[in-house]
XYZ file of C-alpha atoms in Angstrom:
698
model
C 141.716 115.842 -249.727
C 138.380 115.086 -251.344
C 136.629 112.470 -249.271
C 133.358 112.454 -251.286
C 133.682 108.935 -252.736
C 131.471 106.865 -254.997
C 130.828 103.406 -253.739
C 129.010 102.130 -256.847
C 130.093 98.758 -258.219
C 130.157 99.812 -261.911
C 133.526 101.488 -261.597
C 135.082 98.774 -263.734
C 132.418 99.339 -266.343
C 133.318 102.977 -266.522
C 136.974 102.067 -267.120
C 135.872 99.676 -269.821
C 133.856 102.487 -271.510
C 136.985 104.610 -271.561
C 138.780 101.705 -273.175
C 135.960 101.474 -275.738
C 136.489 105.087 -276.779
C 140.116 104.286 -277.256
C 139.203 101.247 -279.242
C 137.002 103.186 -281.567
C 140.073 104.930 -282.863
C 141.729 101.597 -283.850
C 142.103 100.964 -287.575
C 139.387 98.515 -288.750
C 140.033 95.730 -291.176
C 138.173 95.977 -294.488
C 136.627 92.517 -294.128
C 136.586 90.962 -290.665
C 136.731 87.224 -290.362
C 133.411 85.705 -289.254
C 134.919 82.632 -287.686
C 137.944 81.456 -285.808
C 139.227 80.005 -282.585
C 139.518 81.258 -279.012
C 141.393 79.032 -276.676
C 140.133 75.462 -277.161
C 136.891 76.670 -278.713
C 135.659 77.553 -282.189
C 133.407 80.446 -283.012
C 131.307 81.476 -285.977
C 129.134 84.441 -286.742
C 126.228 83.996 -289.155
C 125.356 87.384 -290.587
C 122.064 86.177 -291.949
C 120.669 85.087 -288.586
C 122.898 87.479 -286.616
C 123.864 84.519 -284.459
C 127.258 83.924 -282.788
C 127.914 80.243 -282.163
C 130.587 78.859 -279.845
C 131.528 75.171 -280.107
C 134.161 72.814 -278.756
C 135.278 71.508 -275.413
C 136.706 73.368 -272.454
C 136.646 76.880 -270.954
C 136.318 80.051 -272.909
C 139.310 82.309 -272.164
C 138.871 85.600 -270.194
C 139.132 88.882 -272.084
C 140.653 91.976 -270.465
C 137.916 94.277 -271.897
C 134.892 93.872 -274.049
C 136.984 94.906 -277.086
C 139.519 92.073 -276.840
C 137.492 89.006 -277.992
C 137.819 87.867 -281.556
C 134.290 88.633 -282.555
C 134.511 92.272 -281.570
C 133.807 93.382 -285.186
C 130.255 91.989 -284.957
C 129.520 93.223 -281.471
C 126.963 95.787 -282.743
C 125.107 93.212 -284.931
C 124.866 90.031 -282.823
C 121.291 89.371 -281.634
C 121.660 85.719 -280.553
C 124.431 83.797 -278.847
C 124.399 79.947 -278.868
C 126.879 78.036 -276.775
C 127.261 74.360 -277.718
C 127.560 71.481 -275.218
C 131.126 70.947 -274.173
C 131.864 74.506 -273.305
C 132.560 74.661 -269.524
C 132.970 78.355 -268.811
C 131.869 81.689 -270.265
C 134.925 84.004 -270.316
C 135.220 87.344 -268.623
C 133.730 90.175 -270.726
C 132.929 87.658 -273.484
C 129.702 89.308 -274.530
C 129.848 92.582 -272.643
C 127.992 95.490 -274.329
C 126.298 93.425 -277.041
C 123.614 96.062 -277.460
C 121.294 94.060 -279.768
C 121.603 90.701 -278.011
C 118.104 89.381 -277.225
C 118.581 85.649 -276.796
C 121.202 83.396 -275.204
C 121.372 79.584 -275.201
C 123.692 78.006 -272.682
C 124.408 74.254 -272.325
C 124.356 72.307 -269.088
C 128.048 71.742 -269.514
C 128.788 75.344 -268.471
C 129.756 75.595 -264.761
C 130.942 79.207 -264.608
C 129.677 82.491 -266.111
C 132.580 84.949 -265.906
C 132.869 88.549 -264.761
C 131.028 91.014 -266.979
C 130.206 88.074 -269.322
C 126.862 89.586 -270.376
C 127.100 93.031 -268.784
C 125.369 95.922 -270.488
C 123.455 93.752 -272.922
C 120.639 96.235 -272.918
C 118.247 94.353 -275.216
C 118.416 91.069 -273.356
C 114.972 90.453 -271.711
C 115.396 86.942 -270.295
C 117.989 84.389 -269.400
C 117.761 80.748 -268.286
C 120.866 79.579 -266.492
C 121.463 75.867 -267.090
C 121.604 73.318 -264.309
C 125.369 72.829 -264.590
C 126.266 76.363 -263.590
C 127.778 76.560 -260.102
C 129.138 80.135 -260.117
C 127.961 83.369 -261.601
C 130.897 85.818 -261.267
C 131.066 89.543 -260.533
C 128.762 91.776 -262.575
C 127.964 89.035 -265.060
C 124.610 90.670 -265.990
C 125.379 94.128 -264.790
C 123.384 96.854 -266.558
C 121.130 94.514 -268.540
C 118.405 97.178 -268.397
C 115.662 95.172 -270.252
C 116.099 91.982 -268.303
C 112.785 90.999 -266.744
C 113.168 87.270 -266.374
C 115.964 85.246 -264.765
C 115.768 81.524 -264.075
C 118.405 80.251 -261.686
C 118.949 76.501 -261.537
C 119.241 74.061 -258.626
C 122.924 73.348 -258.312
C 123.977 77.004 -258.428
C 126.058 77.719 -255.333
C 127.594 81.135 -255.786
C 126.445 84.518 -256.981
C 129.159 87.204 -256.764
C 128.836 90.945 -256.282
C 126.963 93.150 -258.764
C 125.589 90.264 -260.820
C 122.166 91.873 -261.420
C 123.070 95.462 -260.391
C 121.295 98.051 -262.504
C 119.107 95.482 -264.232
C 116.416 98.211 -264.435
C 113.462 95.968 -265.376
C 114.024 93.025 -263.075
C 111.134 93.046 -260.599
C 111.391 89.604 -259.004
C 113.960 86.864 -258.541
C 113.850 83.437 -256.974
C 117.038 81.933 -255.596
C 117.588 78.176 -255.781
C 117.728 76.071 -252.591
C 121.265 74.997 -253.580
C 122.666 78.520 -253.292
C 125.363 78.843 -250.588
C 126.854 82.299 -251.170
C 125.449 85.565 -252.519
C 126.812 89.099 -252.378
C 124.057 91.491 -251.436
C 125.061 93.907 -254.128
C 124.209 91.273 -256.719
C 120.465 92.149 -256.190
C 120.877 95.976 -256.454
C 118.260 96.166 -259.192
C 116.231 99.423 -259.354
C 112.675 97.934 -259.612
C 113.195 94.760 -257.741
C 110.138 94.342 -255.442
C 110.644 90.924 -253.975
C 113.248 88.211 -253.473
C 112.152 84.619 -253.107
C 113.977 81.539 -251.967
C 112.991 78.018 -252.951
C 111.954 75.663 -250.210
C 114.670 73.487 -248.761
C 117.456 76.067 -248.692
C 119.991 75.380 -245.906
C 121.524 78.894 -246.153
C 118.845 81.419 -246.971
C 115.239 82.394 -246.397
C 112.961 85.258 -247.451
C 110.237 86.985 -245.528
C 107.955 89.693 -247.042
C 110.257 89.818 -250.023
C 113.446 90.503 -247.950
C 116.439 88.161 -248.120
C 117.982 86.789 -244.917
C 120.344 84.044 -243.960
C 118.801 80.848 -242.608
C 117.529 81.685 -239.131
C 117.065 85.408 -239.993
C 120.071 86.697 -237.958
C 121.562 88.473 -240.975
C 119.579 90.774 -243.312
C 121.205 90.360 -246.730
C 119.125 92.426 -249.134
C 116.040 94.615 -249.032
C 114.553 95.013 -252.560
C 114.973 98.543 -253.850
C 111.277 98.887 -254.835
C 109.656 96.849 -252.090
C 106.281 98.458 -251.442
C 106.079 100.698 -248.407
C 108.249 103.567 -247.127
C 109.155 102.291 -243.669
C 110.567 99.045 -242.425
C 111.058 97.411 -239.023
C 113.870 94.945 -239.085
C 112.942 91.678 -237.354
C 114.145 91.230 -233.747
C 116.157 88.171 -234.643
C 118.563 90.097 -236.856
C 122.064 90.758 -235.464
C 123.845 91.855 -238.636
C 122.784 94.165 -241.419
C 124.990 93.051 -244.319
C 126.952 95.373 -246.604
C 124.730 96.857 -249.384
C 121.647 95.516 -247.671
C 119.466 98.643 -248.371
C 121.705 100.415 -250.935
C 119.765 102.777 -253.228
C 116.332 102.031 -251.663
C 115.161 105.489 -252.653
C 111.581 105.135 -251.471
C 112.507 104.176 -247.860
C 111.891 106.994 -245.399
C 112.240 105.260 -242.024
C 114.029 102.242 -240.563
C 113.732 100.729 -237.075
C 116.759 98.637 -236.099
C 116.333 96.040 -233.303
C 118.436 96.017 -230.182
C 120.496 92.931 -230.967
C 122.053 94.264 -234.192
C 125.777 94.618 -233.656
C 126.997 95.514 -237.123
C 125.712 97.735 -239.957
C 127.754 96.748 -242.932
C 129.593 98.736 -245.530
C 127.292 100.948 -247.657
C 124.266 99.264 -246.080
C 122.030 102.307 -246.574
C 124.064 104.199 -249.121
C 122.005 106.235 -251.521
C 118.732 105.856 -249.561
C 117.987 109.442 -250.611
C 114.533 109.704 -248.943
C 115.593 108.152 -245.618
C 114.838 110.699 -242.873
C 115.104 108.713 -239.643
C 116.875 105.647 -238.266
C 115.547 104.406 -234.910
C 117.598 102.324 -232.487
C 116.460 101.415 -228.950
C 118.335 102.832 -225.947
C 119.675 99.405 -225.058
C 120.922 98.714 -228.590
C 123.965 96.407 -228.882
C 125.402 98.095 -231.965
C 129.194 98.194 -231.942
C 130.171 98.849 -235.554
C 128.988 101.038 -238.416
C 131.132 100.203 -241.418
C 132.325 102.660 -244.029
C 129.837 104.414 -246.199
C 126.858 102.890 -244.341
C 124.722 106.051 -244.683
C 126.655 107.731 -247.464
C 124.463 110.140 -249.399
C 121.386 109.656 -247.324
C 120.588 113.256 -248.247
C 117.350 113.585 -246.256
C 118.549 111.959 -243.021
C 117.698 114.204 -240.108
C 117.657 111.865 -237.097
C 119.733 109.008 -235.784
C 120.680 108.206 -232.225
C 123.971 106.380 -231.784
C 123.765 104.097 -228.753
C 126.286 103.785 -225.966
C 128.398 100.730 -226.714
C 129.100 101.807 -230.273
C 132.846 101.514 -230.942
C 133.488 102.178 -234.612
C 132.140 104.754 -237.030
C 133.762 103.937 -240.316
C 134.985 106.279 -242.991
C 132.384 108.252 -244.898
C 129.564 106.787 -242.834
C 127.485 110.011 -242.886
C 129.252 111.658 -245.836
C 126.787 113.868 -247.803
C 123.960 113.505 -245.287
C 123.124 117.080 -246.185
C 120.085 117.480 -243.870
C 121.628 116.033 -240.708
C 121.482 118.882 -238.163
C 123.087 117.204 -235.146
C 124.815 114.097 -233.957
C 125.642 112.765 -230.477
C 128.661 110.485 -230.435
C 128.697 108.145 -227.366
C 131.779 107.866 -225.164
C 132.193 104.244 -226.135
C 133.340 105.212 -229.690
C 137.087 104.571 -230.127
C 137.391 105.012 -233.902
C 135.946 107.553 -236.381
C 136.994 107.094 -239.997
C 138.050 109.804 -242.435
C 135.227 111.691 -244.053
C 132.695 110.358 -241.555
C 130.774 113.641 -241.520
C 132.164 115.262 -244.662
C 129.766 117.403 -246.760
C 127.222 117.391 -243.890
C 126.309 120.945 -244.774
C 123.434 121.244 -242.277
C 125.416 119.931 -239.355
C 125.290 122.519 -236.538
C 125.728 120.553 -233.289
C 128.017 117.696 -232.332
C 128.031 116.351 -228.818
C 130.832 114.223 -227.445
C 131.610 112.729 -224.018
C 135.394 112.047 -223.976
C 137.365 113.774 -221.273
C 140.355 113.482 -223.520
C 139.649 114.330 -227.188
C 139.531 111.234 -229.384
C 142.235 111.195 -232.056
C 140.497 111.380 -235.464
C 141.668 111.838 -239.068
C 141.792 115.391 -240.447
C 138.962 114.910 -242.940
C 136.202 113.752 -240.531
C 134.370 117.111 -240.959
C 135.813 117.957 -244.406
C 133.993 120.448 -246.643
C 131.768 121.886 -243.943
C 132.261 125.570 -244.472
C 133.138 127.272 -242.260
C 133.987 124.612 -239.639
C 133.195 127.168 -236.935
C 129.545 126.926 -238.000
C 129.471 123.627 -236.099
C 129.269 123.826 -232.284
C 131.045 121.016 -230.555
C 129.488 120.339 -227.087
C 132.073 118.866 -224.776
C 131.973 117.750 -221.079
C 132.536 120.496 -218.536
C 136.148 121.183 -217.841
C 137.485 119.823 -221.126
C 137.121 122.824 -223.388
C 140.756 123.763 -223.353
C 141.809 120.229 -224.366
C 139.466 120.306 -227.406
C 140.459 123.787 -228.373
C 144.074 122.647 -228.554
C 143.224 119.684 -230.786
C 144.113 120.007 -234.462
C 140.786 118.610 -235.718
C 138.220 119.248 -232.982
C 139.719 122.673 -232.371
C 138.504 123.930 -235.753
C 134.917 123.706 -234.506
C 133.312 126.139 -232.031
C 133.801 124.639 -228.594
C 131.091 124.901 -225.934
C 131.346 123.244 -222.551
C 128.242 121.500 -221.188
C 127.268 121.448 -217.504
C 127.788 117.707 -217.166
C 130.311 115.043 -217.811
C 131.511 111.560 -216.987
C 134.585 110.391 -215.083
C 136.651 107.532 -216.318
C 135.339 105.552 -213.333
C 131.840 105.790 -214.890
C 130.418 108.325 -212.477
C 128.300 111.050 -214.046
C 128.027 114.622 -212.843
C 125.536 117.353 -213.821
C 124.997 120.927 -212.700
C 121.471 122.349 -212.644
C 121.838 126.094 -212.933
C 118.165 126.691 -212.109
C 118.403 124.971 -208.756
C 122.143 125.765 -208.210
C 122.576 122.020 -207.653
C 125.434 119.670 -208.499
C 124.568 115.930 -208.657
C 127.032 113.026 -208.930
C 125.526 109.675 -209.774
C 126.686 106.138 -210.425
C 124.717 104.476 -213.219
C 125.700 101.110 -211.760
C 125.521 101.701 -208.022
C 126.040 98.027 -207.215
C 129.619 98.568 -208.277
C 130.895 101.447 -206.119
C 133.175 103.998 -207.766
C 135.243 106.983 -206.446
C 135.059 110.637 -207.309
C 138.667 110.958 -208.437
C 141.401 113.004 -206.877
C 142.342 116.336 -208.389
C 145.806 117.840 -208.228
C 144.409 121.243 -207.341
C 141.019 122.944 -207.108
C 140.937 124.236 -210.713
C 141.057 120.706 -212.057
C 137.466 120.187 -210.972
C 135.358 119.737 -214.171
C 132.628 121.870 -212.592
C 135.017 124.695 -211.781
C 133.070 127.035 -214.085
C 129.996 126.594 -211.924
C 131.738 126.733 -208.537
C 130.436 130.199 -207.822
C 126.811 129.110 -208.242
C 126.799 125.746 -206.514
C 124.620 125.769 -203.367
C 123.744 122.110 -203.104
C 125.730 118.951 -203.705
C 124.080 115.550 -203.887
C 126.204 112.477 -204.139
C 124.222 109.395 -205.102
C 124.400 105.745 -204.153
C 127.412 103.770 -205.324
C 130.019 106.483 -204.583
C 132.665 105.292 -202.090
C 135.259 108.075 -202.156
C 135.195 111.881 -202.369
C 138.504 112.816 -203.977
C 141.050 115.501 -203.193
C 139.849 119.094 -203.880
C 136.545 117.756 -205.183
C 134.463 120.682 -203.924
C 137.108 123.097 -202.647
C 136.110 126.714 -202.733
C 132.446 126.213 -203.504
C 131.870 129.355 -201.564
C 128.048 129.304 -201.719
C 127.570 125.677 -200.883
C 125.111 125.277 -198.008
C 123.888 121.699 -198.292
C 125.628 118.356 -198.943
C 124.033 114.894 -199.201
C 126.448 111.993 -198.831
C 125.562 108.357 -199.635
C 125.610 105.317 -197.413
C 128.707 103.281 -198.289
C 131.013 106.339 -198.496
C 134.389 105.269 -197.045
C 136.644 108.284 -197.421
C 136.563 112.013 -197.729
C 139.898 113.085 -199.133
C 142.214 116.036 -198.727
C 140.481 119.460 -198.921
C 137.401 117.843 -200.402
C 135.149 120.539 -198.953
C 137.828 122.979 -197.990
C 136.847 126.652 -198.228
C 133.094 125.955 -198.414
C 132.460 129.039 -196.368
C 128.666 128.825 -196.093
C 128.323 125.119 -195.332
C 126.504 125.006 -191.943
C 126.057 121.297 -191.440
C 126.872 117.899 -192.941
C 125.573 114.491 -192.217
C 128.499 112.061 -192.272
C 127.202 108.573 -193.055
C 127.902 105.555 -190.895
C 130.553 103.450 -192.629
C 132.838 106.429 -193.314
C 136.408 105.442 -192.351
C 138.596 108.496 -192.991
C 138.175 112.255 -192.842
C 141.139 113.369 -194.847
C 143.644 116.209 -194.470
C 141.882 119.548 -194.620
C 138.628 117.914 -195.613
C 136.539 120.669 -194.084
C 139.212 123.293 -193.519
C 137.915 126.893 -193.469
C 134.240 125.838 -193.465
C 133.568 128.933 -191.415
C 129.811 128.395 -191.033
C 129.921 124.773 -189.976
C 128.314 124.723 -186.547
C 127.345 121.257 -185.553
C 129.043 117.934 -186.354
C 128.391 114.276 -185.592
C 131.208 111.960 -186.433
C 129.991 108.375 -186.967
C 131.529 105.619 -184.865
C 132.990 103.982 -188.027
C 135.496 106.767 -188.506
C 139.048 105.582 -187.627
C 141.113 108.615 -188.586
C 140.642 112.347 -188.509
C 143.651 113.621 -190.453
C 145.548 116.848 -189.950
C 143.721 120.134 -190.591
C 140.458 118.218 -191.126
C 138.378 120.917 -189.409
C 141.013 123.686 -189.338
C 139.458 127.160 -188.821
C 135.886 125.964 -188.556
C 135.284 128.967 -186.492
C 131.516 128.418 -185.919
C 131.800 124.796 -184.854
C 130.217 124.672 -181.349
C 129.563 121.006 -180.847
C 131.227 117.767 -182.025
C 129.563 114.521 -181.149
C 131.814 111.486 -180.992
C 130.271 108.128 -179.765
C 132.242 106.681 -176.864
C 132.427 103.357 -178.777
C 133.741 105.114 -181.895
C 136.525 103.334 -183.801
C 138.498 106.611 -183.924
C 142.173 106.030 -183.053
C 143.932 109.147 -184.268
C 143.166 112.865 -184.144
C 145.642 114.423 -186.523
C 147.758 117.547 -186.387
C 145.715 120.790 -186.372
C 142.572 118.715 -186.746
C 140.398 121.240 -184.833
C 142.873 124.188 -184.824
C 141.064 127.485 -184.313
C 137.599 125.937 -183.896
C 137.054 128.944 -181.694
C 133.424 128.202 -180.814
C 133.861 124.612 -179.711
C 132.818 124.436 -176.053
C 133.380 120.806 -174.974
C 134.612 117.552 -176.361
C 134.654 113.971 -175.091
C 137.313 111.987 -176.887
C 136.224 108.374 -177.489
C 137.854 105.478 -175.733
C 139.677 104.012 -178.717
C 141.743 107.110 -179.460
C 145.496 106.537 -178.901
C 147.046 109.779 -180.174
C 146.156 113.433 -180.117
C 148.238 115.252 -182.726
C 150.188 118.456 -182.605
C 147.980 121.541 -182.179
C 144.926 119.301 -182.565
C 142.800 121.715 -180.443
C 145.088 124.753 -180.542
C 143.218 128.057 -180.105
C 139.844 126.468 -179.389
C 139.059 129.632 -177.422
C 135.681 128.529 -176.134
C 136.612 125.059 -175.121
C 135.677 124.671 -171.441
C 136.166 121.008 -170.821
C 137.890 118.062 -172.344
C 137.659 114.357 -171.443
C 140.603 112.166 -172.361
C 140.204 108.351 -172.235
C 142.791 105.990 -170.827
C 143.571 104.567 -174.323
C 145.441 107.788 -175.290
C 149.158 107.146 -175.129
C 150.450 110.325 -176.714
C 149.472 114.027 -176.514
C 151.636 116.037 -178.881
C 152.975 119.520 -178.365
C 150.544 122.446 -178.491
C 147.600 120.070 -178.516
C 145.562 122.419 -176.291
C 147.608 125.617 -176.566
C 145.537 128.790 -176.511
C 142.378 127.093 -175.079
C 141.981 130.032 -172.802
C 138.495 129.099 -171.568
C 139.583 125.609 -170.456
C 138.466 124.941 -166.861
C 138.241 121.188 -166.591
C 140.300 118.287 -167.910
C 139.137 114.777 -167.086
C 141.543 111.873 -167.502
C 141.227 108.141 -166.775
C 144.785 106.738 -166.607
C 145.544 104.682 -163.463
C 149.202 105.647 -164.078
C 149.628 109.162 -165.500
C 151.098 109.269 -169.066
C 153.679 111.848 -169.956
C 152.226 114.407 -172.357
C 154.466 116.711 -174.320
C 155.604 119.487 -172.057
C 154.061 122.063 -174.416
C 150.715 120.234 -174.752
C 149.027 122.836 -172.589
C 151.402 125.709 -173.358
C 150.432 129.255 -172.379
C 147.522 128.103 -170.142
C 147.154 128.967 -166.420
C 147.277 125.326 -165.337
C 147.025 126.298 -161.708
C 143.514 127.511 -162.448
C 142.353 124.405 -164.382
C 140.873 121.429 -162.557
C 142.287 118.033 -163.441
C 139.810 115.224 -162.651
C 141.670 112.000 -162.030
C 140.612 108.462 -161.100
C 139.723 107.692 -157.517
C 142.792 107.275 -155.359
C 145.226 108.650 -157.938
C 145.567 112.272 -156.765
C 148.960 111.633 -155.317
C 150.238 110.014 -158.505
C 149.190 113.001 -160.601
C 150.537 115.544 -158.152
C 153.908 113.850 -158.535
C 153.815 113.762 -162.365
C 155.325 116.373 -164.721
C 152.800 118.735 -166.367
C 149.858 117.200 -164.448
C 151.093 118.431 -161.110
C 150.662 122.005 -162.349
C 146.847 121.516 -162.456
C 144.394 121.612 -159.657
C 144.368 117.852 -159.178
C 141.109 116.421 -157.902
C 138.908 113.359 -157.937
C 135.306 113.235 -159.115
C 134.260 110.276 -156.977
C 135.278 108.226 -154.005
C 134.321 106.063 -151.094
C 133.121 107.113 -147.716
C 133.100 105.127 -144.458
C 130.188 102.789 -144.011
C 130.013 101.817 -147.743
C 128.677 105.132 -149.040
C 130.083 106.677 -152.230
C 130.341 110.239 -153.433
C 130.601 111.858 -156.816
C 130.619 115.339 -158.306
C 129.197 116.240 -161.665
C 130.348 118.889 -164.134
C 128.306 121.525 -162.284
C 130.115 120.647 -159.059
C 127.032 119.245 -157.430
C 128.038 116.766 -154.797
C 125.941 113.586 -154.510
C 126.172 110.958 -151.757
C 125.164 107.486 -152.953
C 124.200 104.389 -150.993
C 124.892 101.427 -153.317
C 122.582 99.259 -151.068
C 119.737 101.557 -150.089
C 117.740 98.872 -148.295
C 120.525 98.691 -145.688
C 120.698 101.812 -143.548
C 124.137 103.210 -143.354
C 125.838 105.254 -140.621
C 126.349 108.949 -141.225
C 129.911 108.166 -142.296
C 131.100 110.721 -139.849
C 129.673 113.599 -141.873
């Protein structure tokens, strides 16, 4: 499919030319009539003065082509056309291609000048439109290459497309205050340097020769030969109308203000010297319509802003010098032929995690397509390679990307650092869950990651987010983080420490499993749940700090299984359940303190804790732990420290009675108290030291 289209208005004229060639082969009458009727009107051609006169009342009929009017035989001789009062409309193609026509007289009774009415009258130098004319229709004076003077009357309301297109000598034009509608292509005249608007217009205004709507929110037409090579569009403009800069061949640079939302169809088409288009980073541009930069052959630089949604068909077609383009993630539509014939295009950068569906001809006629490198977010290469259109380009993954939540990630190979940021931190977003480790978009860099920094505005670290980052040694987590999900840091073998922020609620299943180098851990008081396998096989973990007022209620199954360097642990008072094998094979664990809020100790909770010497409990009435909670331990060699006065109760309770049951404190006669600390140092205390006490019988 050839997508290299021509957006010029004179297509109809070309068809008419073909028709003219066909007409040249028609048999010609020996003596053509020099007068007659056409519709309600009379016509007469005076060969002596070479004048065609039209009289009568009413509208001249339309003619399909310039060969279909009754005076066609005199088309090559007529130099003057006079329309008498009473005629209300000039018919379509009525005087098209009258090559010797130099003068036209129109009466005030005329209200409409039809399509192609005076098109291609190449000797016509001036025209005065009478006050009665309300509408000048499409291409009425198209191709009048000698036309230098046009007088438009007050009362004129409509100028349609292409009216003065290719009027090669027309340098200036003034629009009447009465004008309500004009198609920008009407003023596509090659040497037009300025456009003026008479005072009092309710619809238009001009500034520095450029035509705008009233209020200057829409730029309608920039003259093709306006002096200067660069132009800064006023800040008030929000719309660049279709054909606004078409064929401005001297223009080399344009600066577009931030509030422009639409660049219209063919707006800069044929600006063959245009090299750069500048838009601010905060531009509000949403739509670039079809053909907007078609055939801007020298264009080398344009930055498409985030927020852009539509790139129309053929927008950059035949931009032969454009070396690269970055398409923002906000784009949802790219039209066919958008980058066709961009022969210098070498780099295209996109941000979609899922390839955007685009027509097959977007990159048509770039040979070979593999000469273009498509830069895609990390982890998406396979998806692009499998795409019917994108896959024809050479795919290269970049060390960064965006999640659908808006979070951005980037890997710095020089510093071995992975950073995750939220561009809008006031709206917290999660790092998503992955189904398995190899779904991580940074999986290609996992072997090099040594540092992970998660910025403000991230509230969730998803499943498998950093699993098997084997060289990871440092992690920075943000305030406001609520959850660390399943296996988020599992298998990070060289991670030695991590600062868990206050506000964290959940440490998920296997979150730090097999972090073999993790040695010291403080769990903030905000954590409510440590799920199963959370610190499974953290073999270097020697110390875990849990505040006594922590909100922690559950220590899950296998939570600290095989933390073989852990020496002691005080479980906070709000914990109600210790899961199965929670501290199984904590071989160095010497002491454990269990608060009275615990109501369940599951099987194997402390199995294999072979160094255990002291267990401290606080229940006034002993709970019943699972019979295998302390399986394979010599309970008769482990001291069980119970509340004062409860030794008998524990000695009568299953499981507990197998320990060495003892109290840590008590009362002596005479009001003295005693207590024994973890080093078995006995201290006698007088609660009222100012009052001497008896020796209590000691």
